[in-house]
CSV table of C-alpha atoms and ligand atoms in Angstrom, one decimal:
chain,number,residue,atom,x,y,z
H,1,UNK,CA,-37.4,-55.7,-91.6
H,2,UNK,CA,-41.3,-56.0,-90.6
H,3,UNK,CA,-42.6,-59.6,-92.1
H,4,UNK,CA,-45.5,-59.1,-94.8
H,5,UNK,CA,-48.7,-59.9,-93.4
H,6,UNK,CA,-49.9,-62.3,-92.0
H,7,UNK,CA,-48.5,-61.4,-88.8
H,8,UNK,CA,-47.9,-64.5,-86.5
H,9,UNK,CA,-48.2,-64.2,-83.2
H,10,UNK,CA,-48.1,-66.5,-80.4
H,11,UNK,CA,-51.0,-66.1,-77.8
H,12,UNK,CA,-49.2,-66.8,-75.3
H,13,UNK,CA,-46.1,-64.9,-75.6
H,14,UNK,CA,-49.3,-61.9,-75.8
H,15,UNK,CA,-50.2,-63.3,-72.5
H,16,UNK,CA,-47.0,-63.5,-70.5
H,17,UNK,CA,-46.2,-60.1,-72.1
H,18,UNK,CA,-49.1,-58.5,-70.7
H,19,UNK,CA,-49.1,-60.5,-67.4
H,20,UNK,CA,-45.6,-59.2,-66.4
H,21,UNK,CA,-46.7,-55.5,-67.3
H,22,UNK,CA,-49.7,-55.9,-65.0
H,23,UNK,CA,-47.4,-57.1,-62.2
H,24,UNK,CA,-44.8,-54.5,-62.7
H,25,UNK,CA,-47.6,-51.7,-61.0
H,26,UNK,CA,-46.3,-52.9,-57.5
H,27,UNK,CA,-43.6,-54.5,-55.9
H,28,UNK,CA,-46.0,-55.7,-53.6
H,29,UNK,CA,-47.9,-57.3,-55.6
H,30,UNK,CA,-45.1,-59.0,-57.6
H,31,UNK,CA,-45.6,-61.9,-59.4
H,32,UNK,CA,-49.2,-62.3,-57.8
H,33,UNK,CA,-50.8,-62.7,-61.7
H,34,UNK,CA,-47.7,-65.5,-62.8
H,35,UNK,CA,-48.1,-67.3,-59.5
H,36,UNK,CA,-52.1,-67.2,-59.5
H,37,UNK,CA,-51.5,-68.7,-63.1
H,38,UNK,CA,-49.4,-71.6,-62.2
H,39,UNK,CA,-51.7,-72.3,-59.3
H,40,UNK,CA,-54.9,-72.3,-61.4
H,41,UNK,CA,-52.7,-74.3,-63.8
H,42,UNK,CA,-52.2,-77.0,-61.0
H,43,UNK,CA,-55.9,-77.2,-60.1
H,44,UNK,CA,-57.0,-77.5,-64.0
H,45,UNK,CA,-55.0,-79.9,-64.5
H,46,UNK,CA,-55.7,-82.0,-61.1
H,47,UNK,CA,-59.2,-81.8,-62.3
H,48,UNK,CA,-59.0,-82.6,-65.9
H,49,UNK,CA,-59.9,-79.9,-67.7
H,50,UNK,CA,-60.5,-80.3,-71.5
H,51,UNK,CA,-57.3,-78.1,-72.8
H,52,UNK,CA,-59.3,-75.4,-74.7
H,53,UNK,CA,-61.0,-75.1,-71.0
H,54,UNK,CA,-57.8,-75.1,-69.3
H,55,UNK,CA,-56.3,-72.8,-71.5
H,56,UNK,CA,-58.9,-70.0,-71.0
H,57,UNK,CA,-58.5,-70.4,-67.0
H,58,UNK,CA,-55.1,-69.9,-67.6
H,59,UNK,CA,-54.9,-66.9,-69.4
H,60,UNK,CA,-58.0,-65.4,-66.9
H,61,UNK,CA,-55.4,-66.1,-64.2
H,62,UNK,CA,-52.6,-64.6,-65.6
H,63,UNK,CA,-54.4,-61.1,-65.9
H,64,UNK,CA,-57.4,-61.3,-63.5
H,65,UNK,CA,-56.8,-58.4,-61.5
H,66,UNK,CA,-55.6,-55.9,-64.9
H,67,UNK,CA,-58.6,-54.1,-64.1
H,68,UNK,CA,-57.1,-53.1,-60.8
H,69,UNK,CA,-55.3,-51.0,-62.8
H,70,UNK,CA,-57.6,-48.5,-63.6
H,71,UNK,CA,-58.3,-48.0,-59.8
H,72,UNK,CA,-54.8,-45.8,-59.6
H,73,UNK,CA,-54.5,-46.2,-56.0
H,74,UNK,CA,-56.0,-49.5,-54.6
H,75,UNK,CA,-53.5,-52.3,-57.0
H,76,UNK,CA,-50.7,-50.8,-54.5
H,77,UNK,CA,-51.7,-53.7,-51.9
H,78,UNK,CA,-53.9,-56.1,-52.8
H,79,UNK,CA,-56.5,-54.0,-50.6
H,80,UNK,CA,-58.9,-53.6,-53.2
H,81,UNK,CA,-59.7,-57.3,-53.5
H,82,UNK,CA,-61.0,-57.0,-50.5
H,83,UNK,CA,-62.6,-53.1,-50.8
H,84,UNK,CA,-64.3,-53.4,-54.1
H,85,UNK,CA,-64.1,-56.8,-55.7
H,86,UNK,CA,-66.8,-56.3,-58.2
H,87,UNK,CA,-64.9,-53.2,-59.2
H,88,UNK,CA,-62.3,-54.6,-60.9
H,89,UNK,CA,-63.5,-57.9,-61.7
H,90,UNK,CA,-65.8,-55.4,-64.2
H,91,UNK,CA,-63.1,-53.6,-65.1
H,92,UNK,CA,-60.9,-56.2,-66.1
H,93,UNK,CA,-63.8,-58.2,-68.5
H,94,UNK,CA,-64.7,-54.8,-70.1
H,95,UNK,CA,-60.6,-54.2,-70.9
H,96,UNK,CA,-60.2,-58.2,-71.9
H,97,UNK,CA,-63.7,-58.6,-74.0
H,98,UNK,CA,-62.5,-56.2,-76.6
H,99,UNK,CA,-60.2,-58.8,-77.4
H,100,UNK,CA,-61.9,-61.4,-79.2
H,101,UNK,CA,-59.4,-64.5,-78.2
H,102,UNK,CA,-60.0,-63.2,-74.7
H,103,UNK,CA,-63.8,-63.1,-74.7
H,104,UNK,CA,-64.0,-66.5,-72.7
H,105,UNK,CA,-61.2,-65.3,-70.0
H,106,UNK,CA,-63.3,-62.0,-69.6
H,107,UNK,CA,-66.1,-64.2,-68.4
H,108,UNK,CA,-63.9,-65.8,-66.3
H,109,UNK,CA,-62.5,-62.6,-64.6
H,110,UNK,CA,-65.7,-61.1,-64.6
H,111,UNK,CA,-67.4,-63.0,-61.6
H,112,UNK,CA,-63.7,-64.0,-60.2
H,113,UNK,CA,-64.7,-63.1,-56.6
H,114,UNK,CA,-68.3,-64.6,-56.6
H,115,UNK,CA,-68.7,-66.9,-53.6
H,116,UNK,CA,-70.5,-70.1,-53.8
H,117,UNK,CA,-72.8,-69.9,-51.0
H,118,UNK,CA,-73.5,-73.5,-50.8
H,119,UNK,CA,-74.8,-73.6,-54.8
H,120,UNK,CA,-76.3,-70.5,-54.9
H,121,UNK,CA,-73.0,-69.1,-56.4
H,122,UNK,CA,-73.3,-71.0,-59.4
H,123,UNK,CA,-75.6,-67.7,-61.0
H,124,UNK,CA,-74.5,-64.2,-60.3
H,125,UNK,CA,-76.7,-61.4,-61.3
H,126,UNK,CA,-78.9,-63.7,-63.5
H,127,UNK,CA,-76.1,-64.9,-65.5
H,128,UNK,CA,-74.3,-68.8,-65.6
H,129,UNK,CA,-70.5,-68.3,-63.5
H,130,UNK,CA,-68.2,-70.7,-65.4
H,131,UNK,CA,-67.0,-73.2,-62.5
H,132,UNK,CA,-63.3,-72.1,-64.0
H,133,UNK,CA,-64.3,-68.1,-62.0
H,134,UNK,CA,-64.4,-70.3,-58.3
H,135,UNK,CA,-61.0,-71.9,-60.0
H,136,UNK,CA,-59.8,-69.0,-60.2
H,137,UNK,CA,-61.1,-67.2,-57.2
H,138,UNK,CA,-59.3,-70.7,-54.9
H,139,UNK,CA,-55.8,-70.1,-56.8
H,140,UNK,CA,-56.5,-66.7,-56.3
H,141,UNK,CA,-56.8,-67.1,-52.4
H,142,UNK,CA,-53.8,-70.1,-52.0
H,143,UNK,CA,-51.6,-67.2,-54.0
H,144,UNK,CA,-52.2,-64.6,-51.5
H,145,UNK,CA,-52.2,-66.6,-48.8
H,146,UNK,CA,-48.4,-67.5,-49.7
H,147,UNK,CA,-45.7,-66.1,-48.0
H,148,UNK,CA,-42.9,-66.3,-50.5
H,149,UNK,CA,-40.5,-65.3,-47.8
H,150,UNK,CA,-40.8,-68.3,-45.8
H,151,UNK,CA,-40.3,-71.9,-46.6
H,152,UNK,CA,-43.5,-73.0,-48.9
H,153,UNK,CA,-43.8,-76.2,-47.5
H,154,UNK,CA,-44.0,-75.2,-44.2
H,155,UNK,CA,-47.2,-73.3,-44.9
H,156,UNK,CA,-48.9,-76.0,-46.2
H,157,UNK,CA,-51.3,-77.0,-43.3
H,158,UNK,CA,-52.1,-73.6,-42.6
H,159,UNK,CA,-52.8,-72.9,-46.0
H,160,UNK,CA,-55.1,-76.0,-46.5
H,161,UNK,CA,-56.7,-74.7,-42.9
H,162,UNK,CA,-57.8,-71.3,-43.7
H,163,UNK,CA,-59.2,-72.6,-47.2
H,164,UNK,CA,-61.2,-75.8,-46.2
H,165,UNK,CA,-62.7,-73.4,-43.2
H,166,UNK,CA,-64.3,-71.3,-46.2
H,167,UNK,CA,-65.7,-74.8,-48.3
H,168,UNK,CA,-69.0,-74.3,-49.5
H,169,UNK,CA,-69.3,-70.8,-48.3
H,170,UNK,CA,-66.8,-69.5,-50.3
H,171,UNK,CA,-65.2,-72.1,-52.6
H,172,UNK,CA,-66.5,-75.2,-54.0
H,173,UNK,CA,-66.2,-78.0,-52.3
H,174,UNK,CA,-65.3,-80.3,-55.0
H,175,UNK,CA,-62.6,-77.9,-56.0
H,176,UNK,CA,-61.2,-77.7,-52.1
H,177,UNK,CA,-61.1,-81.6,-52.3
H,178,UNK,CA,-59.0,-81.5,-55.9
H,179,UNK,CA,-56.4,-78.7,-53.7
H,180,UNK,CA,-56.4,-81.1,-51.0
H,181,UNK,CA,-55.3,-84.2,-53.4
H,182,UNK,CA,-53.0,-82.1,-55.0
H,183,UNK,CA,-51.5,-80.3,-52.3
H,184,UNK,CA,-49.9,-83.8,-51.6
H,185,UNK,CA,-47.5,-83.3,-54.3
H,186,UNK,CA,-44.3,-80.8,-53.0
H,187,UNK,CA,-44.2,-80.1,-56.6
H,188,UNK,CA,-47.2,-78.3,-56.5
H,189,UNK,CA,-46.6,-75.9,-53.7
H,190,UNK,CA,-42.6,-75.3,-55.3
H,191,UNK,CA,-44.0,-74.5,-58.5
H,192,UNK,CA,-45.8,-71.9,-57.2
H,193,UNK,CA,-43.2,-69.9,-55.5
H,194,UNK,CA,-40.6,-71.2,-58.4
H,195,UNK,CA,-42.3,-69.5,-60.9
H,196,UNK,CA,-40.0,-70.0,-64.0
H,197,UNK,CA,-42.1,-72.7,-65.2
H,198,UNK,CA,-45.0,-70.6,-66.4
H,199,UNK,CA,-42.6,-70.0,-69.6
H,200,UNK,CA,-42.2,-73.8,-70.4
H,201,UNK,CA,-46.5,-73.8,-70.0
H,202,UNK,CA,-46.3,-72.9,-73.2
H,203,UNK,CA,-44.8,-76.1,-74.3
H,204,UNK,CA,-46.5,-78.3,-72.5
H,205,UNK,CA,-50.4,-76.9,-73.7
H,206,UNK,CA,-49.0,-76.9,-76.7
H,207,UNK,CA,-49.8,-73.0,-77.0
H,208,UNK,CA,-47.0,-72.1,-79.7
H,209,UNK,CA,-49.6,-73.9,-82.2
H,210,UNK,CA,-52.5,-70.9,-81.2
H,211,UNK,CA,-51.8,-67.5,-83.1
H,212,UNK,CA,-53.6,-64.6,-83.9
H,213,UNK,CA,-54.3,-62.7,-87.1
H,214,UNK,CA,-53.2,-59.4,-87.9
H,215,UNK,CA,-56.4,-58.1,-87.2
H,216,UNK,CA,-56.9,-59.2,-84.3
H,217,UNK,CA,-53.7,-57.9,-83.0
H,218,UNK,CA,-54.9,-54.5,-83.9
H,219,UNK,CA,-57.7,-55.6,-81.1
H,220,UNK,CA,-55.1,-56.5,-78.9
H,221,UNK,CA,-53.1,-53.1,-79.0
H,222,UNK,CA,-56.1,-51.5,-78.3
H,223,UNK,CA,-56.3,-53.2,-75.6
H,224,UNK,CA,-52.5,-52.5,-74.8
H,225,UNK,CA,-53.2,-48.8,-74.8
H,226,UNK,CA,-56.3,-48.8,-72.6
H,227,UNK,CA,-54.2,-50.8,-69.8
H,228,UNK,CA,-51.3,-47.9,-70.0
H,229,UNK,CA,-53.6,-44.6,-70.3
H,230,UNK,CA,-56.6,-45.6,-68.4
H,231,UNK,CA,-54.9,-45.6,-65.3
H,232,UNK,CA,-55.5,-41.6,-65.3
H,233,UNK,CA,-57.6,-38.9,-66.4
H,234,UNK,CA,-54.6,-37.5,-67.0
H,235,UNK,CA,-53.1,-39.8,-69.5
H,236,UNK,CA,-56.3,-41.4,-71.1
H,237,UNK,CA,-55.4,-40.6,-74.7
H,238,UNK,CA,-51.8,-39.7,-74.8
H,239,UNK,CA,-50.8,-42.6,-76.9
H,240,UNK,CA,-53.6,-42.9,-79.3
H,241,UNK,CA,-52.0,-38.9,-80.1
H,242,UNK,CA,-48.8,-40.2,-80.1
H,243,UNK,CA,-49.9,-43.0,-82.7
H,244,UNK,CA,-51.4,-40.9,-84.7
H,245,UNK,CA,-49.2,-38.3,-85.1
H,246,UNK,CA,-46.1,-41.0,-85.7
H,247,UNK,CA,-48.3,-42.8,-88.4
H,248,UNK,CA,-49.1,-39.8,-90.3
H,249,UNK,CA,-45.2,-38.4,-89.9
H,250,UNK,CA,-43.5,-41.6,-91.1
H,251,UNK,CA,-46.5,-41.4,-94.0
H,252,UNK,CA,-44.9,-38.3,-94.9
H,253,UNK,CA,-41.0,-40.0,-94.6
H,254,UNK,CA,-42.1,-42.4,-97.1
H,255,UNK,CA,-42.8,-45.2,-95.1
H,256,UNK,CA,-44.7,-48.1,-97.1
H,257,UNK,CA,-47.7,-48.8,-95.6
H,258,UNK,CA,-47.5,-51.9,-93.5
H,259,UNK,CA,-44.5,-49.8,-92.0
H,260,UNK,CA,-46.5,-47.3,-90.9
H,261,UNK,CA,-49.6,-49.5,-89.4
H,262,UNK,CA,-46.4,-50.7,-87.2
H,263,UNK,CA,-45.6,-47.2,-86.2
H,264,UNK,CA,-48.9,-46.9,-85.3
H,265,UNK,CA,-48.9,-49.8,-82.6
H,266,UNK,CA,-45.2,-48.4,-81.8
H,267,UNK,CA,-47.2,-45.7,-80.5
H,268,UNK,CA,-49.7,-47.1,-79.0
H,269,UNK,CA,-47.2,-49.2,-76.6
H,270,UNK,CA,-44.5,-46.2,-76.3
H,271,UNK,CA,-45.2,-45.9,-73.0
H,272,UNK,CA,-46.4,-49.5,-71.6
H,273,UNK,CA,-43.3,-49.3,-69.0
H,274,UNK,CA,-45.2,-46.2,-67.6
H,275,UNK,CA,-47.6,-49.1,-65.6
H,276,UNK,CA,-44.1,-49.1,-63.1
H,277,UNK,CA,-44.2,-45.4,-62.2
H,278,UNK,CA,-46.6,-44.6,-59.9
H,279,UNK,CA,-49.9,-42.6,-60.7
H,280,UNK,CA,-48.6,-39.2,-58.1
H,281,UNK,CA,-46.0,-39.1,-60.1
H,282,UNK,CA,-47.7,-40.0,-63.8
H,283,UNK,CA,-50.0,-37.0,-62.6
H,284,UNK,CA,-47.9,-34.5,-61.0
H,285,UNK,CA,-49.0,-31.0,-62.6
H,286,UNK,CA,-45.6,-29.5,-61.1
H,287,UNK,CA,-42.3,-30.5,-62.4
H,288,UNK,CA,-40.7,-33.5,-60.7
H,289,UNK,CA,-38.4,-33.9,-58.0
H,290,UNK,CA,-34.9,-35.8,-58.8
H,291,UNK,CA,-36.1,-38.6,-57.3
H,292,UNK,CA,-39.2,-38.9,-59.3
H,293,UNK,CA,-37.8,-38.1,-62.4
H,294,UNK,CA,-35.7,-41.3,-61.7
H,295,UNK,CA,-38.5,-42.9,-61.1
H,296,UNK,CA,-40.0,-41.6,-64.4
H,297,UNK,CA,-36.8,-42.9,-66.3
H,298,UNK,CA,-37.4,-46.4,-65.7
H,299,UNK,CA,-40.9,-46.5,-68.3
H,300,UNK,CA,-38.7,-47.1,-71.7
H,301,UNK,CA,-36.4,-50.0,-69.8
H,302,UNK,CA,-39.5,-51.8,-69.0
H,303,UNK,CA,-41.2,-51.3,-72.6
H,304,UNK,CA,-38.2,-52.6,-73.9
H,305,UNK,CA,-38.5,-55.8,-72.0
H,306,UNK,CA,-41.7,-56.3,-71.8
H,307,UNK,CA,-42.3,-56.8,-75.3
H,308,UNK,CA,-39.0,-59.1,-75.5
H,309,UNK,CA,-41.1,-61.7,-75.6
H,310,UNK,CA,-42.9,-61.3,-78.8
H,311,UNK,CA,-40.3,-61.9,-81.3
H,312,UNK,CA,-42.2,-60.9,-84.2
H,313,UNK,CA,-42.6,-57.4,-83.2
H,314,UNK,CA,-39.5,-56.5,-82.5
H,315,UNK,CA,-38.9,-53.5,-84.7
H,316,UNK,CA,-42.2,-52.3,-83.2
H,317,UNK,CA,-40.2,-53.1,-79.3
H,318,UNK,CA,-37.4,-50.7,-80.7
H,319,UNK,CA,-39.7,-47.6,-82.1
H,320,UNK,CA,-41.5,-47.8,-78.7
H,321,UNK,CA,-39.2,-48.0,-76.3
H,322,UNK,CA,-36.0,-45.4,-77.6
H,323,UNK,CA,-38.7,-42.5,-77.5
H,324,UNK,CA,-36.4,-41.2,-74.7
H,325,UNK,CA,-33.0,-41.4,-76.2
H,326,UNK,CA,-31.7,-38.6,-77.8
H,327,UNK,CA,-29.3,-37.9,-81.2
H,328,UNK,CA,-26.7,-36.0,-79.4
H,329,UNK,CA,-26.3,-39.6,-76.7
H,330,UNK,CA,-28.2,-37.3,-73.8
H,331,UNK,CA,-31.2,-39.5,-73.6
H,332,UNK,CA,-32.2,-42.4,-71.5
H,333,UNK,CA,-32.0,-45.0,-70.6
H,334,UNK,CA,-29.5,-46.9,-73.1
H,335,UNK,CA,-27.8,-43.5,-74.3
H,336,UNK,CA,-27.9,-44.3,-77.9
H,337,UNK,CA,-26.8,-41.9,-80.5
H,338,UNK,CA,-27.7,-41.0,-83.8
H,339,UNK,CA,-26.4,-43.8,-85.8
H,340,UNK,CA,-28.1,-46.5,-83.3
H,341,UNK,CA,-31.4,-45.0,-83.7
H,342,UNK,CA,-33.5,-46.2,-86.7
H,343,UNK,CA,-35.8,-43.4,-88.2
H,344,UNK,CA,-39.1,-45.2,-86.7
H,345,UNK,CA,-37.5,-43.8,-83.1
H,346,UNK,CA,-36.6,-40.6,-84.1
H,347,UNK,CA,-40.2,-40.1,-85.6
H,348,UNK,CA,-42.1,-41.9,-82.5
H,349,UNK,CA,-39.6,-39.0,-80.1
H,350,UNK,CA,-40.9,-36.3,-82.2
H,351,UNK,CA,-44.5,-37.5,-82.1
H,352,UNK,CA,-44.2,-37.8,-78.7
H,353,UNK,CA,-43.2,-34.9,-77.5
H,354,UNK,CA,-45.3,-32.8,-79.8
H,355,UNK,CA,-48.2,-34.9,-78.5
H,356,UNK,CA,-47.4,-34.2,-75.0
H,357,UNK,CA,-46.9,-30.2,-75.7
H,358,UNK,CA,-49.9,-29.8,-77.6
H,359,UNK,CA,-52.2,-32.0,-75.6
H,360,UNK,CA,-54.3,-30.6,-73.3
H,361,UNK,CA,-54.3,-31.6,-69.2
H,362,UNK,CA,-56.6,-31.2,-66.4
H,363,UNK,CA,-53.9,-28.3,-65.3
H,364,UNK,CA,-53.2,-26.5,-68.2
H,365,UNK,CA,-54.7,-26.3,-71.8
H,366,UNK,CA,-52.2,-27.6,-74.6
H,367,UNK,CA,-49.7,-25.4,-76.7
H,368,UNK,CA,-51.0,-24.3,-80.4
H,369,UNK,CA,-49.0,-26.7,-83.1
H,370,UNK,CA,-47.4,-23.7,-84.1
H,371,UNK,CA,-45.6,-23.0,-80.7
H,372,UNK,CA,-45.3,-26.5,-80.0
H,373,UNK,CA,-43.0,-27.2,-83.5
H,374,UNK,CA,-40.5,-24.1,-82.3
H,375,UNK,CA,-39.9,-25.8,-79.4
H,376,UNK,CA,-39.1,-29.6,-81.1
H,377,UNK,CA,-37.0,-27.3,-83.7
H,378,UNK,CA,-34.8,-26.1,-80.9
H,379,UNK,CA,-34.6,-29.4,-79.4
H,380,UNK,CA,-33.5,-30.2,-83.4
H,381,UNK,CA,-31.3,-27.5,-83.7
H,382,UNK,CA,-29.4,-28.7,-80.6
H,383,UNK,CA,-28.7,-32.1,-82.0
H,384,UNK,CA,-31.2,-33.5,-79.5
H,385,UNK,CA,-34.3,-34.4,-82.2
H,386,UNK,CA,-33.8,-35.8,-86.0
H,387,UNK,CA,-33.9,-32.3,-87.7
H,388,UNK,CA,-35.3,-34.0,-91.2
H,389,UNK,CA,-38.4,-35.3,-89.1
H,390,UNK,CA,-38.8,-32.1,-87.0
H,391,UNK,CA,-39.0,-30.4,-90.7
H,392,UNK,CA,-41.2,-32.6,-92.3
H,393,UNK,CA,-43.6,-32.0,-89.6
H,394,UNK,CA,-43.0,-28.3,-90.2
H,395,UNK,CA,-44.7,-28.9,-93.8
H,396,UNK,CA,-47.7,-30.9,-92.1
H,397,UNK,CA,-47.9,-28.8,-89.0
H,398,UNK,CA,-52.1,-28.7,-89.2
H,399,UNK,CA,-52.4,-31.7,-90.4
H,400,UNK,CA,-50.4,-33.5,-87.8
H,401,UNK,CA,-51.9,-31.4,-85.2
H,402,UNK,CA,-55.3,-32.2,-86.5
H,403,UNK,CA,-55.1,-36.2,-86.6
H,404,UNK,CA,-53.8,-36.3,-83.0
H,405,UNK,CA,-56.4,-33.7,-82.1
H,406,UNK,CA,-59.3,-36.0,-83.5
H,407,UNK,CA,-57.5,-39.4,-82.2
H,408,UNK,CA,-57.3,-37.6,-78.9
H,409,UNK,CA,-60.6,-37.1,-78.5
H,410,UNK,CA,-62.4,-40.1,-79.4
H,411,UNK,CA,-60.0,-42.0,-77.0
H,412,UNK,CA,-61.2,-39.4,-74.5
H,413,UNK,CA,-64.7,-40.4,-75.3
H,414,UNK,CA,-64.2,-43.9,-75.2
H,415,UNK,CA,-62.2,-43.4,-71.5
H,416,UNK,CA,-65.4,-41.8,-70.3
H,417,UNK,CA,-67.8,-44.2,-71.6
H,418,UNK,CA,-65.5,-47.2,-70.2
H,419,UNK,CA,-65.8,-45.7,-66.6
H,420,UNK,CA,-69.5,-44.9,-67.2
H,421,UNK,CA,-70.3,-49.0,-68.6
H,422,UNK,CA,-67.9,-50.1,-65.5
H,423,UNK,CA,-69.8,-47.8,-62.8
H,424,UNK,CA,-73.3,-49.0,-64.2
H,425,UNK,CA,-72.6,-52.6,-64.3
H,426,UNK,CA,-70.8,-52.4,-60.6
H,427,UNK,CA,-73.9,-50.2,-59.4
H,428,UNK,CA,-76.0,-53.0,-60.4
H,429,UNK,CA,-74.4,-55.2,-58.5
F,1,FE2,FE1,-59.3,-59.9,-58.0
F,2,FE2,FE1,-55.8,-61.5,-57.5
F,3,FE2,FE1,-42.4,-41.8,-72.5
């Protein structure tokens, strides 16, 4: 069962959590926010750091680029580095600074590609850059310029090379001379291609001290949701509906109250595998081919492991992530069947698909509540949805339809002010 509050969480089981979802958008781009982390790690270190310092660098590395994300198109390469840096350096503080333990790190990401220009680097658009954003940008740099195919050692020189050619102009000089001293060590340079030792990190900042309240967590799944449905226009508040319609069902099953908070967050993170389909697909108005329905059927796998890593929440991992699995065993992807799923998944599949019939798109308006519910009582009546949940939604048909109505649309607001606050500040740039 779900702890009483407080919840306990480790911060950086949060951060490794949300790191590997950010590099799951592109094979391409795999592992760039893990090894970017254990680089910066190196450097921080190499220069003594204080740890709270240190510790802030790290988890700025570990999800620099998330605003990428929102650029649907550009995180397939690591073009847009290079196209709009400021873009998504804005991006990513104004998705991270909603989080208050991340406040410092949004700094950090903020002015992550801000040259130094001999000094003059040090200020960027009348505001102080914290000397752990050029950090940042040099692990950055030495990530990319990696080549995990080859030998890592071998690429040392060249490496080294192509970065002290940009000192001063591009990155600190102090910081290229801390690289140089430390790219002595072959440690170094295999750390950052063997990458399993960003999990013992934790151990050695001693991180598994540092947790976050319950409250805060709601912050943080906020934060969750905006990563998954801020991608596209065409997803931007799917799973706030979802959440709220699953909260106010499992209200009406009897759930206690702290139960249905979780449901809520269940909700929120159905669909965080959805950051490995691709946005042509996520947005295709038509229905989809084999091969991108395949595609599609990966999302609940990758929810289900990406939230491995936070222990505490796992009866919120198994809500999420068996939205797809059906009573009758004809779901995906584990195949469960009635008896192996828990009444929080049966509610979250019902919310779900009611939320995605009654929703509307940029194609097509959404179904009324009443068509919607004839549809999810067929699906019921062929052993496919929890007939008991479908029913209890029956009674509260307007009043379900209503909350994810209103949920909808303020996360529709909030998705066009959040492009509208990232255009201004990148205009200003
Ligand atoms: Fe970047
Ligand atoms: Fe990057
Ligand atoms: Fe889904």
């Amino acid at each position: 069962m779900i702890q009483e509050s407080p919840l306990i969480i480790p911060v950086f089981d949060l951060v490794i959590c949300l790191s590997q979802a950010v590099d799951l958008v592109s094979p391409l781009v795999a592992d760039h926010h893990k090894r970017t982390a254990q680089i910066a790690y190196g450097l921080g270190m190499q220069m003594k750091l204080p740890e709270a310092e240190l510790h802030d660098l790290i988890i700025a590395a570990a999800l620099h680029d998330v605003g990428g994300l929102t650029c649907k198109d550009r995180l397939l390469t690591l073009d847009f580095e290079y196209q709009d840096p400021y873009g998504h350096s804005i991006m990513g503080y104004l998705l991270l600074k909603t989080f208050s333990p991340f406040r410092v790190p949004a700094d950090i990401v903020r002015f992550h590609h801000v040259p130094w220009m001999n000094g003059e680097g040090a200020v960027f658009d009348g505001l102080p850059v914290p000397r752990t954003s050029h950090i940042l940008q040099l692990a950055d740099r030495v990530a990319v310029l990696l080549d995990v195919n080859r030998d890592v050692l071998e690429q040392v020189d060249g490496v080294l090379e192509k970065i002290r050619s940009q000192a001063g102009e591009r990155f600190v000089p102090e910081q290229v001379q801390a690289l140089e001293a430390l790219a002595e060590k072959e440690a170094f340079w295999l750390d950052a291609v063997y990458l399993q030792h960003l999990n013992v990190l934790s151990r050695r900042l001693r991180w598994e001290e540092m947790h976050i309240t319950e409250d805060e967590f709601f912050g943080l799944t906020n934060l969750f949701r905006r990563i998954i449905d801020f991608r596209s226009q065409f997803t931007a508040s799917h799973s706030a509906g979802v959440a709220a319609a699953a909260e106010l069902l499992a209200n009406r099953c009897g759930f206690s109250i702290t139960d249905c908070r979780m449901i809520h967050l269940a909700g929120l993170m159905h669909d965080l595998g959805k950051l490995a389909v691709p946005a042509e697909i996520l947005e295709k108005p038509d229905k989809l081919t084999r091969e991108e329905f395949a595609v599609m059927r990966r999302h609940t796998y990758y929810t289900f492991h990406l939230l491995e890593p936070l222990k505490v929440l796992d009866v919120i991992r198994i809500w999420a992530s068996f939205h797809h699995e059906r009573m009758d065993g004809h779901g995906y992807p584990f195949h469960l069947v009635e008896n192996e799923l828990p009444l929080g998944s049966r509610i979250v599949s019902v919310a779900d698909i009611f939320t995605a019939l009654t929703e509307d798109r940029p194609y097509r308006k959404g179904m009324s509540g009443e068509k919607a519910y004839r549809v999810l009582s067929d699906a019921a009546s062929q052993h496919r949805l929890d007939r008991e949940v479908v029913d209890v939604l029956s009674e509260h048909l307007d009043e379900v339809d209503e909350a994810r109505r209103i949920a909808q649309a303020s996360a529709l607001d909030e998705y066009h002010k959040f492009i509208a606050t990232a255009e201004e500040l990148t205009v200003k740039v």
